Short mmCIF file of C-alpha atoms and ligand atoms in Angstrom, two decimals:
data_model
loop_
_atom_site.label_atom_id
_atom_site.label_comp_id
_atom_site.label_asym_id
_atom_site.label_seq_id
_atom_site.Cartn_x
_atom_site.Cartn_y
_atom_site.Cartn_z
CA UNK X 1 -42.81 32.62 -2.78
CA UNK X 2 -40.57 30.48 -5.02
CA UNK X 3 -41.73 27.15 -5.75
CA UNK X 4 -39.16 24.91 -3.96
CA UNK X 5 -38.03 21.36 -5.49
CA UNK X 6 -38.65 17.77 -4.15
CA UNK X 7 -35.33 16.86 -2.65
CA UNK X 8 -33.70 14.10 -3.03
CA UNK X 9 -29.96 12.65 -1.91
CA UNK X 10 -27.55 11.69 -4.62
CA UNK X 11 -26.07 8.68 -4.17
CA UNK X 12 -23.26 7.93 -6.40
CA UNK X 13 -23.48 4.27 -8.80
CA UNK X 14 -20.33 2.45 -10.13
CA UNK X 15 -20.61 2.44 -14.19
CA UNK X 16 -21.48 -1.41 -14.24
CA UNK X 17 -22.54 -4.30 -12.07
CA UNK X 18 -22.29 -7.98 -12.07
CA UNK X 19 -22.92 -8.99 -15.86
CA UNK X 20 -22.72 -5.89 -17.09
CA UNK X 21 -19.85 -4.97 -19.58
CA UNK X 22 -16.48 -3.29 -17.92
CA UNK X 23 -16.51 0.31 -18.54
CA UNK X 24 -13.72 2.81 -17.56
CA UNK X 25 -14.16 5.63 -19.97
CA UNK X 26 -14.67 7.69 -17.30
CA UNK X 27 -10.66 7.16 -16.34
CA UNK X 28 -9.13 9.65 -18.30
CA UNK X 29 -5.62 8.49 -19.12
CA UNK X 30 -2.71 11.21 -19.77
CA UNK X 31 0.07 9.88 -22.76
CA UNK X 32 3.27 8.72 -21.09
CA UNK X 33 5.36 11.42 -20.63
CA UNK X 34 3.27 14.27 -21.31
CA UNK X 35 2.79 15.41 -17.57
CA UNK X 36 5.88 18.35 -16.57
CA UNK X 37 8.19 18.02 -13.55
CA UNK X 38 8.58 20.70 -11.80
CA UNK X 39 10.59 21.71 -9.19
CA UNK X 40 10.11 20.31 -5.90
CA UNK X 41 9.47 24.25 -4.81
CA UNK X 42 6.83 24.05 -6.65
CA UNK X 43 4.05 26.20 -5.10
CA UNK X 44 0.75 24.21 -4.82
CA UNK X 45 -1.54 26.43 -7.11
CA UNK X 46 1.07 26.31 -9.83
CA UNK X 47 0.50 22.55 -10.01
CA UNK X 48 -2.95 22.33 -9.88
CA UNK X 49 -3.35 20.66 -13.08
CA UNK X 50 -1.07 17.64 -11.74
CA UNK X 51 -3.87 17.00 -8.82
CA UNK X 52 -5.76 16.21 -11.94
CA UNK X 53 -3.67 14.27 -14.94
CA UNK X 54 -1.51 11.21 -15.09
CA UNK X 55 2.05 11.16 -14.36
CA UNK X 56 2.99 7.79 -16.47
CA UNK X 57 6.57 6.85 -17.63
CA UNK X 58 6.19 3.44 -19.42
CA UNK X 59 4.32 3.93 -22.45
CA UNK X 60 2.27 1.05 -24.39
CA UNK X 61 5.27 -0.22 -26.07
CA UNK X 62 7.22 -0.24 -22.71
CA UNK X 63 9.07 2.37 -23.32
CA UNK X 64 10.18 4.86 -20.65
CA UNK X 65 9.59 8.21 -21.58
CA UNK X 66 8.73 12.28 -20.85
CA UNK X 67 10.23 14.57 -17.95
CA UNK X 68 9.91 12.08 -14.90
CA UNK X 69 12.08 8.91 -17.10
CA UNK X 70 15.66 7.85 -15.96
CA UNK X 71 15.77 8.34 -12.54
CA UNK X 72 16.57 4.60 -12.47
CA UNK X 73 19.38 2.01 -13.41
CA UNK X 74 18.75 -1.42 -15.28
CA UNK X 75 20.06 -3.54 -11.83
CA UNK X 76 17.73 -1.39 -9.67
CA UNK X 77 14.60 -2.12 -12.24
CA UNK X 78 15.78 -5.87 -12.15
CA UNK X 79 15.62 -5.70 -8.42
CA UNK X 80 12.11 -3.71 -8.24
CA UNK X 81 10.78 -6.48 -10.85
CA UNK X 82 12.13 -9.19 -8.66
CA UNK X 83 10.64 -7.34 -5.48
CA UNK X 84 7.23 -7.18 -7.11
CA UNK X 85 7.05 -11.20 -8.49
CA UNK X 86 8.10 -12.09 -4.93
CA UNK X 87 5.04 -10.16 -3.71
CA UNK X 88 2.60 -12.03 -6.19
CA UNK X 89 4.20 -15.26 -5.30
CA UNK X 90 3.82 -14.92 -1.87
CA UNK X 91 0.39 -13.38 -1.99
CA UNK X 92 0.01 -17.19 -4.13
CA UNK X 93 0.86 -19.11 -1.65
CA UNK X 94 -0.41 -17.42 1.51
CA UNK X 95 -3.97 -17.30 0.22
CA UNK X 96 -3.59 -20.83 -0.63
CA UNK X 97 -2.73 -21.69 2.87
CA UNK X 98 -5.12 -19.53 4.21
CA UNK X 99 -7.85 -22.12 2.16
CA UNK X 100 -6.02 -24.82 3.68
CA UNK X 101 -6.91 -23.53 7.43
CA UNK X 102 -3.49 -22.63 8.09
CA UNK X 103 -4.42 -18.86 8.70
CA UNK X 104 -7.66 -17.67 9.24
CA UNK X 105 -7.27 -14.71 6.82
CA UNK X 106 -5.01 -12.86 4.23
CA UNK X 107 -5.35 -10.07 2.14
CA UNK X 108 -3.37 -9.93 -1.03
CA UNK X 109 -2.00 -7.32 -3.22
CA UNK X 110 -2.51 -8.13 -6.95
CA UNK X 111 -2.08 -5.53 -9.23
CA UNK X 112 -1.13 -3.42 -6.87
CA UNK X 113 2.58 -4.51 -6.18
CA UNK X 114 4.65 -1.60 -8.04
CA UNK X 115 3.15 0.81 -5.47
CA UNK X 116 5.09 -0.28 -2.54
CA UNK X 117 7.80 -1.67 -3.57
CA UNK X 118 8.72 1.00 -5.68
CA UNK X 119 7.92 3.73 -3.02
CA UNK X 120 10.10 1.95 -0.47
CA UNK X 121 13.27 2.13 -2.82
CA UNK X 122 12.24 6.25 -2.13
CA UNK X 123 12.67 6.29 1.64
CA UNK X 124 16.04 5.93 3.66
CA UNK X 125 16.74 3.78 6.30
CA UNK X 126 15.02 5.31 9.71
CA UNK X 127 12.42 6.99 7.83
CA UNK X 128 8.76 5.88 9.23
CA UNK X 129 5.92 4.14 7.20
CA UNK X 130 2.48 4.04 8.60
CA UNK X 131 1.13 1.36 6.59
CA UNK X 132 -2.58 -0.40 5.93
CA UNK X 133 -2.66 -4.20 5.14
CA UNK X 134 -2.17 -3.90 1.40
CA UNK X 135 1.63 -2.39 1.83
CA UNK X 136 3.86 -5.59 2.53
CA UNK X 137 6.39 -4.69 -0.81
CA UNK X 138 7.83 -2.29 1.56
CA UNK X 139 9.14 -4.92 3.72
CA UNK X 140 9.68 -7.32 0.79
CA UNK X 141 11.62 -4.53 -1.32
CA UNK X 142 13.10 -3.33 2.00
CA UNK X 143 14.80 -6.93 2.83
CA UNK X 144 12.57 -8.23 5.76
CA UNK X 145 12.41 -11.67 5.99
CA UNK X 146 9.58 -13.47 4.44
CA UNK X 147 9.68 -16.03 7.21
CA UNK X 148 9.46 -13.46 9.62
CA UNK X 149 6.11 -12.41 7.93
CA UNK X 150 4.88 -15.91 7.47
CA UNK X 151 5.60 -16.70 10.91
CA UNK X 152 3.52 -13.96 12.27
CA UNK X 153 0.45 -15.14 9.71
CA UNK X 154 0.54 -18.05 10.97
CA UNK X 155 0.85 -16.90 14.73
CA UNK X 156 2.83 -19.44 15.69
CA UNK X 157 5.75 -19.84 18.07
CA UNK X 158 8.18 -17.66 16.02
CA UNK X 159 6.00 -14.78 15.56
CA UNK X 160 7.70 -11.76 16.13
CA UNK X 161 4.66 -10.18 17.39
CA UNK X 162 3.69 -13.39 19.79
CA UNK X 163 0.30 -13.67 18.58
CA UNK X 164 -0.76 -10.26 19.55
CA UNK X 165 -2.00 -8.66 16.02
CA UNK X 166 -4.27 -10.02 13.52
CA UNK X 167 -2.46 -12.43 10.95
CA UNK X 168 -0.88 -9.94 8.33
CA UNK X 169 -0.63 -7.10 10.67
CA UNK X 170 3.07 -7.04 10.71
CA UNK X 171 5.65 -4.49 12.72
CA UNK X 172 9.07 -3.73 11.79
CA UNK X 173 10.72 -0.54 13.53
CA UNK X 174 14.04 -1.35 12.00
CA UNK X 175 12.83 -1.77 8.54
CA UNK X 176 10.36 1.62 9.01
CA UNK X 177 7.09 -0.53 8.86
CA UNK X 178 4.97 1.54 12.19
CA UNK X 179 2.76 -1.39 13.38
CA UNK X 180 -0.38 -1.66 11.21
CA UNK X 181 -3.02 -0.53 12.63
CA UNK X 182 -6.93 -2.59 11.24
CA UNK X 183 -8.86 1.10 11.51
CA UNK X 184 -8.08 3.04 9.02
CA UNK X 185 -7.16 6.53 8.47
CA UNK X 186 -5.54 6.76 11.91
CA UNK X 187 -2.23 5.90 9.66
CA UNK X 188 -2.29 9.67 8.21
CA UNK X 189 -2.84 11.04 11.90
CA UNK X 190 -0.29 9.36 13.38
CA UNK X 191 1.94 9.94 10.61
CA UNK X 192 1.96 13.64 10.57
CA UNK X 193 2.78 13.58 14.35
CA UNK X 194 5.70 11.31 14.13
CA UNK X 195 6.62 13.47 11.12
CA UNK X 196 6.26 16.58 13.00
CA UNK X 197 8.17 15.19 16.10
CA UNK X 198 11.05 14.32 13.76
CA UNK X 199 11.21 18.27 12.65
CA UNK X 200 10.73 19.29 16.46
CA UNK X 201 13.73 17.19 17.12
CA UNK X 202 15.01 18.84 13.91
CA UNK X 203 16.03 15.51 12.76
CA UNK X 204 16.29 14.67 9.09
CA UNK X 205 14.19 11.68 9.14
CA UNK X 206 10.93 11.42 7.25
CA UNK X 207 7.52 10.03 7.14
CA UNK X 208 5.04 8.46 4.88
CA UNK X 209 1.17 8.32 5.98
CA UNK X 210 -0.80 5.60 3.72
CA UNK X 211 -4.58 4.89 3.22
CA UNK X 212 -7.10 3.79 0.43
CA UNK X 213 -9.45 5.46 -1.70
CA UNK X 214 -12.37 4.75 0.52
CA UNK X 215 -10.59 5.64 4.27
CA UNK X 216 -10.31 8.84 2.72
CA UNK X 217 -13.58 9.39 4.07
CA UNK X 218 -12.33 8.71 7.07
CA UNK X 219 -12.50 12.44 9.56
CA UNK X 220 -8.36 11.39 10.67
CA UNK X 221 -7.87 11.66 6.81
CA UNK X 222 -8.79 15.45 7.05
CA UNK X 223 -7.43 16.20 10.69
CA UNK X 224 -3.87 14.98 9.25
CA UNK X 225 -4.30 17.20 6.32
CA UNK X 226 -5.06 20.21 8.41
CA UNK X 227 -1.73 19.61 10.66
CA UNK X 228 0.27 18.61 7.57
CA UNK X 229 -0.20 21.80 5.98
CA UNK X 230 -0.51 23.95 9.00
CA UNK X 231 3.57 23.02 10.01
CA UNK X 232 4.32 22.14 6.65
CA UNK X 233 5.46 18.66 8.32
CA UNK X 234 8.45 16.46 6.26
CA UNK X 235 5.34 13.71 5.64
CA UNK X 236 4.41 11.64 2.39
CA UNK X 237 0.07 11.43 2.19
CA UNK X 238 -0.25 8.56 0.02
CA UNK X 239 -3.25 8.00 -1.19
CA UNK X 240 -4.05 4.01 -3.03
CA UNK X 241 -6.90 4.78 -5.19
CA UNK X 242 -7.35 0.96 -6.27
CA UNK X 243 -10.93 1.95 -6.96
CA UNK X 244 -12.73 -0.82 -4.72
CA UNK X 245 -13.24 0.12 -0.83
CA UNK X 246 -14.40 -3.47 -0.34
CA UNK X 247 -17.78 -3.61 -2.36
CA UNK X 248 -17.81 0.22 -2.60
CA UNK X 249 -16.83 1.76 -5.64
CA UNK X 250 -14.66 4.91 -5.57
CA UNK X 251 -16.86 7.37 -6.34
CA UNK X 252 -19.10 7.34 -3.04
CA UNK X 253 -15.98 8.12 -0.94
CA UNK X 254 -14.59 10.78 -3.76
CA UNK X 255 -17.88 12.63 -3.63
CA UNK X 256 -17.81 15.95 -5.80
CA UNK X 257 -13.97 16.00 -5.84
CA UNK X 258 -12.65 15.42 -9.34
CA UNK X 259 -9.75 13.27 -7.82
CA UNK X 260 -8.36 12.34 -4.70
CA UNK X 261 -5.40 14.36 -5.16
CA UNK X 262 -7.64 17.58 -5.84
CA UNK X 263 -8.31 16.96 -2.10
CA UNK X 264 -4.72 18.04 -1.14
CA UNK X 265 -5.81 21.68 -2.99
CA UNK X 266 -8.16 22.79 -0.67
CA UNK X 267 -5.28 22.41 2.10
CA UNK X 268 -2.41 23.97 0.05
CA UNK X 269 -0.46 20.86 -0.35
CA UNK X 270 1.04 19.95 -3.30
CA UNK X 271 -0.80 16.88 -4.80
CA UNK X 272 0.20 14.51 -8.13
CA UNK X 273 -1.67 11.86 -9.01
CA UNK X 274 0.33 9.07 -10.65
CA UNK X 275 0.05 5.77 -12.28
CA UNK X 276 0.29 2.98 -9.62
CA UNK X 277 1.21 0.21 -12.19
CA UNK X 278 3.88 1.89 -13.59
CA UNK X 279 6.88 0.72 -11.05
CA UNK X 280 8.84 3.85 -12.92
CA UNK X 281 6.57 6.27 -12.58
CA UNK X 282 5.75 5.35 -8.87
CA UNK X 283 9.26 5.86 -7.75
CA UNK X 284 9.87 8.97 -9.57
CA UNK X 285 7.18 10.51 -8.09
CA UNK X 286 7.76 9.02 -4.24
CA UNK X 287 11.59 10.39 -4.69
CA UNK X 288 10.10 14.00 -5.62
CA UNK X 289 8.32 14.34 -2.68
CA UNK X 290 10.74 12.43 -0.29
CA UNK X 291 13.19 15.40 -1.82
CA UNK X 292 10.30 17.90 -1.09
CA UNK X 293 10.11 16.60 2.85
CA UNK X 294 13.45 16.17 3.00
CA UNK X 295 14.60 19.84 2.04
CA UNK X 296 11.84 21.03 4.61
CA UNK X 297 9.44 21.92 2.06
CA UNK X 298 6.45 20.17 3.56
CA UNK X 299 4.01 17.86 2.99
CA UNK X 300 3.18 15.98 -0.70
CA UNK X 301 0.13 14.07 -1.33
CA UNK X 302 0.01 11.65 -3.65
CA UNK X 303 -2.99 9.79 -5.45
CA UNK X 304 -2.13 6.31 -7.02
CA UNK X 305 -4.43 5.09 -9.82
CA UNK X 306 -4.35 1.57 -9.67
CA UNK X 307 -6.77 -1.83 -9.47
CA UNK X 308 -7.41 -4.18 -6.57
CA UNK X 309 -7.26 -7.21 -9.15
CA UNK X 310 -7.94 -9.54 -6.26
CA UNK X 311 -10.69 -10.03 -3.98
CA UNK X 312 -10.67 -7.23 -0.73
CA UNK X 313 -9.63 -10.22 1.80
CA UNK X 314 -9.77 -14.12 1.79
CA UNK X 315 -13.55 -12.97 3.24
CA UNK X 316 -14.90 -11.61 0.50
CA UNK X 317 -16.60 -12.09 -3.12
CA UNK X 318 -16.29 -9.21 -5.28
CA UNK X 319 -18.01 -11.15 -8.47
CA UNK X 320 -21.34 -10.13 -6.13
CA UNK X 321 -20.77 -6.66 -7.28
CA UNK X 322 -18.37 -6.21 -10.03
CA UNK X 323 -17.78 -7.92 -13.72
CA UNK X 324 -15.74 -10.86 -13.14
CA UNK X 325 -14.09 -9.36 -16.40
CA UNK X 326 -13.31 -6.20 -14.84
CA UNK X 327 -9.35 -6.70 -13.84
CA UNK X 328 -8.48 -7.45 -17.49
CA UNK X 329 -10.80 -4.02 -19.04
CA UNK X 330 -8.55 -2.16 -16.55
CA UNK X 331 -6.50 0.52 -18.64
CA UNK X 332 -3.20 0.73 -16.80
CA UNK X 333 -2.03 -2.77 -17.03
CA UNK X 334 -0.23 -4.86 -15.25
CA UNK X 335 2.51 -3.79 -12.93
CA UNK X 336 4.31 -6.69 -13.38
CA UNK X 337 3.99 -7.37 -16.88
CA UNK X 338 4.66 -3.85 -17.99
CA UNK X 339 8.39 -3.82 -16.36
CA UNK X 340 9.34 -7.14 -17.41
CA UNK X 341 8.34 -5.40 -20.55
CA UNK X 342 10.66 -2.82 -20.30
CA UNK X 343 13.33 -4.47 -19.31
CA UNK X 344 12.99 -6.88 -22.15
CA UNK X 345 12.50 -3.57 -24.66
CA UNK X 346 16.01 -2.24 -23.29
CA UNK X 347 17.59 -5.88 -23.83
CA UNK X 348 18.31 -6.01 -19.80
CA UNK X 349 15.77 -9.12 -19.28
CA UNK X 350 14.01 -12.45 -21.63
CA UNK X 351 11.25 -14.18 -21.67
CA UNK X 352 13.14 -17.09 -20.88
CA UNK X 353 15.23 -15.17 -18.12
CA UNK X 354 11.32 -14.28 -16.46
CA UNK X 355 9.76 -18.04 -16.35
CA UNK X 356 13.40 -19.16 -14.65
CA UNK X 357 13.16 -16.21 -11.94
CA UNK X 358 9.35 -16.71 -11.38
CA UNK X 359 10.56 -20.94 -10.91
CA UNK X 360 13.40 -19.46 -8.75
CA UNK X 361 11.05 -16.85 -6.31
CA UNK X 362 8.50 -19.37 -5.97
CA UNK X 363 11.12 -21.81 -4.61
CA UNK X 364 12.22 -19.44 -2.53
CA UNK X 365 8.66 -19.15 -1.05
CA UNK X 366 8.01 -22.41 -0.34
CA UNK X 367 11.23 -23.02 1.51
CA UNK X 368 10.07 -20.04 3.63
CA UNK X 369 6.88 -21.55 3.90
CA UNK X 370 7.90 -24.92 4.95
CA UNK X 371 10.53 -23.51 7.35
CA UNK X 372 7.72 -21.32 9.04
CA UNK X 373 5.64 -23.84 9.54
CA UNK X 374 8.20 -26.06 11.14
CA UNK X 375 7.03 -23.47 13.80
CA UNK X 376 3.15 -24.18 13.71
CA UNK X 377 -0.03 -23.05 12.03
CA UNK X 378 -2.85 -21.50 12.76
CA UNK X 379 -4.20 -25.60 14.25
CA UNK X 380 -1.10 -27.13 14.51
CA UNK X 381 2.66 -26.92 16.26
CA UNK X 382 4.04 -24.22 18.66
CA UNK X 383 2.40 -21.52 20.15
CA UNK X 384 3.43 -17.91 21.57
CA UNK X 385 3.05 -18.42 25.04
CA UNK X 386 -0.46 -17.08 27.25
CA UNK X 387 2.27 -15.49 28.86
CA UNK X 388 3.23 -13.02 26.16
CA UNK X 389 -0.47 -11.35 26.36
CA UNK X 390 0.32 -9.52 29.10
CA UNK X 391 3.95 -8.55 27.81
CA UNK X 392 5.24 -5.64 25.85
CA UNK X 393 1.77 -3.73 26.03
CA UNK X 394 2.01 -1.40 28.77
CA UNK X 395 5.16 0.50 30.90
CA UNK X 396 3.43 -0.14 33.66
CA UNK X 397 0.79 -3.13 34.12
CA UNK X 398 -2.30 -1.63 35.44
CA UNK X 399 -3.70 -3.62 38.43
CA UNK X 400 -6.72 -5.25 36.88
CA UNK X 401 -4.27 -6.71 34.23
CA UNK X 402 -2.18 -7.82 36.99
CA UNK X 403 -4.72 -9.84 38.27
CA UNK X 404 -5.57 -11.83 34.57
CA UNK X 405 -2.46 -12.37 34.70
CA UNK X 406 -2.16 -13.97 38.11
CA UNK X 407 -5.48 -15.86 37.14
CA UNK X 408 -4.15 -17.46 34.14
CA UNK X 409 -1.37 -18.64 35.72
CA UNK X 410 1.53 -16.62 34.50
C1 LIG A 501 -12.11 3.10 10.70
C2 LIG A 501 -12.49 1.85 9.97
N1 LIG A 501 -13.71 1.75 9.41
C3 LIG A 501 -14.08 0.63 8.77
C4 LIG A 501 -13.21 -0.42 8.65
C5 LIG A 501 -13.63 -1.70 7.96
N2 LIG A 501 -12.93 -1.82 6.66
C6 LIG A 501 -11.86 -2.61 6.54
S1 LIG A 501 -11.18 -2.52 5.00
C7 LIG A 501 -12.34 -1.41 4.49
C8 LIG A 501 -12.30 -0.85 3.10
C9 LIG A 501 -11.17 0.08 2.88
O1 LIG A 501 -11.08 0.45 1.53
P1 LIG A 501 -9.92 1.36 1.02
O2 LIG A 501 -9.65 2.45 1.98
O3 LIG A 501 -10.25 1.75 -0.38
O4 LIG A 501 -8.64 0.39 1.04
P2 LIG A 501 -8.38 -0.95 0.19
O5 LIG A 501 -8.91 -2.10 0.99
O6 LIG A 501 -9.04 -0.80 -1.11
O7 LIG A 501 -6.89 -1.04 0.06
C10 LIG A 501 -13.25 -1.15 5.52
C11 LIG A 501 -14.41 -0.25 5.38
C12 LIG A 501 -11.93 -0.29 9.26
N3 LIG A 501 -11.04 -1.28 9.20
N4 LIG A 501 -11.59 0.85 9.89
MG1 LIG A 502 -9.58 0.92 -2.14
#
């Protein structure tokens, strides 16, 4: 007989809580430039250590440096900087009209803007996001209309969506933005299968599954990995590791995985992890594996370290269980303040140049703003029509729906 021990579960802690002092010594941080690039036929176990290190371009003095630098041009880092401020601005001014009861909810992206805006800049036009609320820089960096996106936050009578999704839940098919869909993980599913159609068609068009460090836990996070790698399918796994799943710290979702990207290992897919608030970095790495799905070489996954600076939604607290301090002990910066940076290193950008385009996008916003809401708020103005309920959902109205409809009037 061996003596056997009291069990017990483990249950993961963050470092700190409230009033504590930030701590993120347990984020290891590669130098800029250090990590290799290796060919995009890479074979997953010869990459192993990548699932593991930092891929990071901009160094401290905003410098662009190592194996993975130079993939971009001074006007397209000027554009991805632009792309990014117009993201925090908006973000500024939707949550402020979400206090104002113009929208019953909004969920920002600060500090994590150089993750989809630079991806987007990685994809072709017809190639299919699948995106979770915290993606709108790919339809800000892809050109979509910020009225459009106001409109449909404030459901009002120019939404595009006629009131039918949750304010922020935007759809673009033309701009490759897949309706978003509120439960998580089914993004990475339904990716893989539209990726997967696209090479049954033996089209050329790929697809880019996204999801945060928490849905990971999600069971549709591991179903898309088994498909993905099965038929080597032409898809993108992002993962957002902005270390926050609301009020639940990374960790409890990572488990006994090192990283998120060590994940990928298990399935044979080749998996990088990469600074998210390094706009250079980000692309460089998205472009490697759009090459990768493009040339038919299968499936990438991707872990972005990043922050969720804000608060999870315009419902939430986070100083009940974080350091208000937190977002400023963070390691990896700021996105934006790291290109401007940059671009002011290489003698492309000034101070004075940034406080005139920050005046300039802000304007911008507000005449958006004020044009969208010409069309109505959330209490006030025009309305889609009860009508449009029952429109645009199914082929073929079923009869019970028939008969709402015929109740209500329509
Ligand atoms: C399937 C499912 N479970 C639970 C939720 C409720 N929920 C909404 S956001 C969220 C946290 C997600 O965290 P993470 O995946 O890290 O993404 P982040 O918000 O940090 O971008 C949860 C649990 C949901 N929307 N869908
Ligand atoms: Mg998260």
């Amino acid at each position: 007989m061996t003596d056997n021990a009291r069990l017990s579960l483990h249950v993961p802690e963050p470092a700190v809580r409230p009033g504590g002092q930030p701590d993120f010594s347990n984020v290891k941080i590669a130098a800029a430039g250090a990590v290799a690039r290796p060919a995009v036929d890479v074979a997953a176990e010869d990459i192993r250590d990548l699932a593991y290190s930092i891929i990071r371009v901009l160094d401290r003095n905003g410098e662009a440096v190592g194996p993975w630098a130079g993939a971009l041009s001074n006007e397209e880092l000027l554009t991805g900087l632009r792309n990014m401020m117009t993201l925090r601005a908006f973000d500024a001014r939707m949550l402020m009209a979400q206090r104002q009861g113009k929208t019953s909810f909004y969920m920002q992206h600060l500090g994590e803007e150089a993750v989809s805006c630079a991806f987007r800049k990685a994809l072709n036009k017809g190639d299919m996001n699948f995106p979770t609320y915290r993606q709108a820089g790919l339809l800000i960096a892809d050109g979509y209309p910020m009225i459009d996106m106001m409109n449909q936050i404030f459901s009002n009578e120019s939404d595009p969506l006629h009131g039918r999704q949750l304010p922020i839940m935007y759809s673009s098919k033309e701009h490759g933005f897949f309706t978003i869909s509120g439960n998580l993980a089914t993004q990475y599913v339904q990716a893989v299968g539209w990726a997967m159609a696209s090479a049954i068609r033996n089209d050329s068009k790929i697809a880019a599954a996204w999801i945060g460090d928490g849905s990971t836990a999600e069971s549709d996070f591991h179903s898309a990995l088994v498909f993905a790698s099965t038929y080597k399918a032409p898809v993108i796994l992002n993962i957002v590791n902005n270390q926050w799943a609301i009020s639940t710290f990374q960790g409890i979702a990572r488990g006994g995985s090192g990283t998120f990207a060590a994940r990928g290992l298990g399935f044979g897919i080749p998996a990088l992890r990469v600074d998210g608030n390094d706009y250079l970095a980000v692309y460089a790495v998205a472009r490697w594996a759009a090459e990768r799905a493009r040339r038919n070489l299968g499936p990438t996954l991707i872990e972005y370290v990043t922050y969720r600076v804000g608060a999870h939604s315009t419902s939430d607290d986070p100083s009940a269980y974080r350091p208000k301090t937190e977002s400023e002990a963070w390691p990896l910066g700021d996105p934006v303040l790291r290109l401007k940076k940059h671009l002011i290193l290489k003698q492309a950008w000034s101070e004075e140049r940034h406080a005139q385009a920050e005046a300039e996008i802000m304007d911008e916003v507000i005449e958006a703003q004020r044009q969208a809401e010409h069309h109505g708020t959330l209490h006030a103005g025009g309305k889609p029509s009860v009508r449009d309920i029952f429109e645009g959902v199914y082929a073929e109205m079923p009869p019970h729906i028939r008969r709402q409809r015929q109740k209500a009037g329509y």
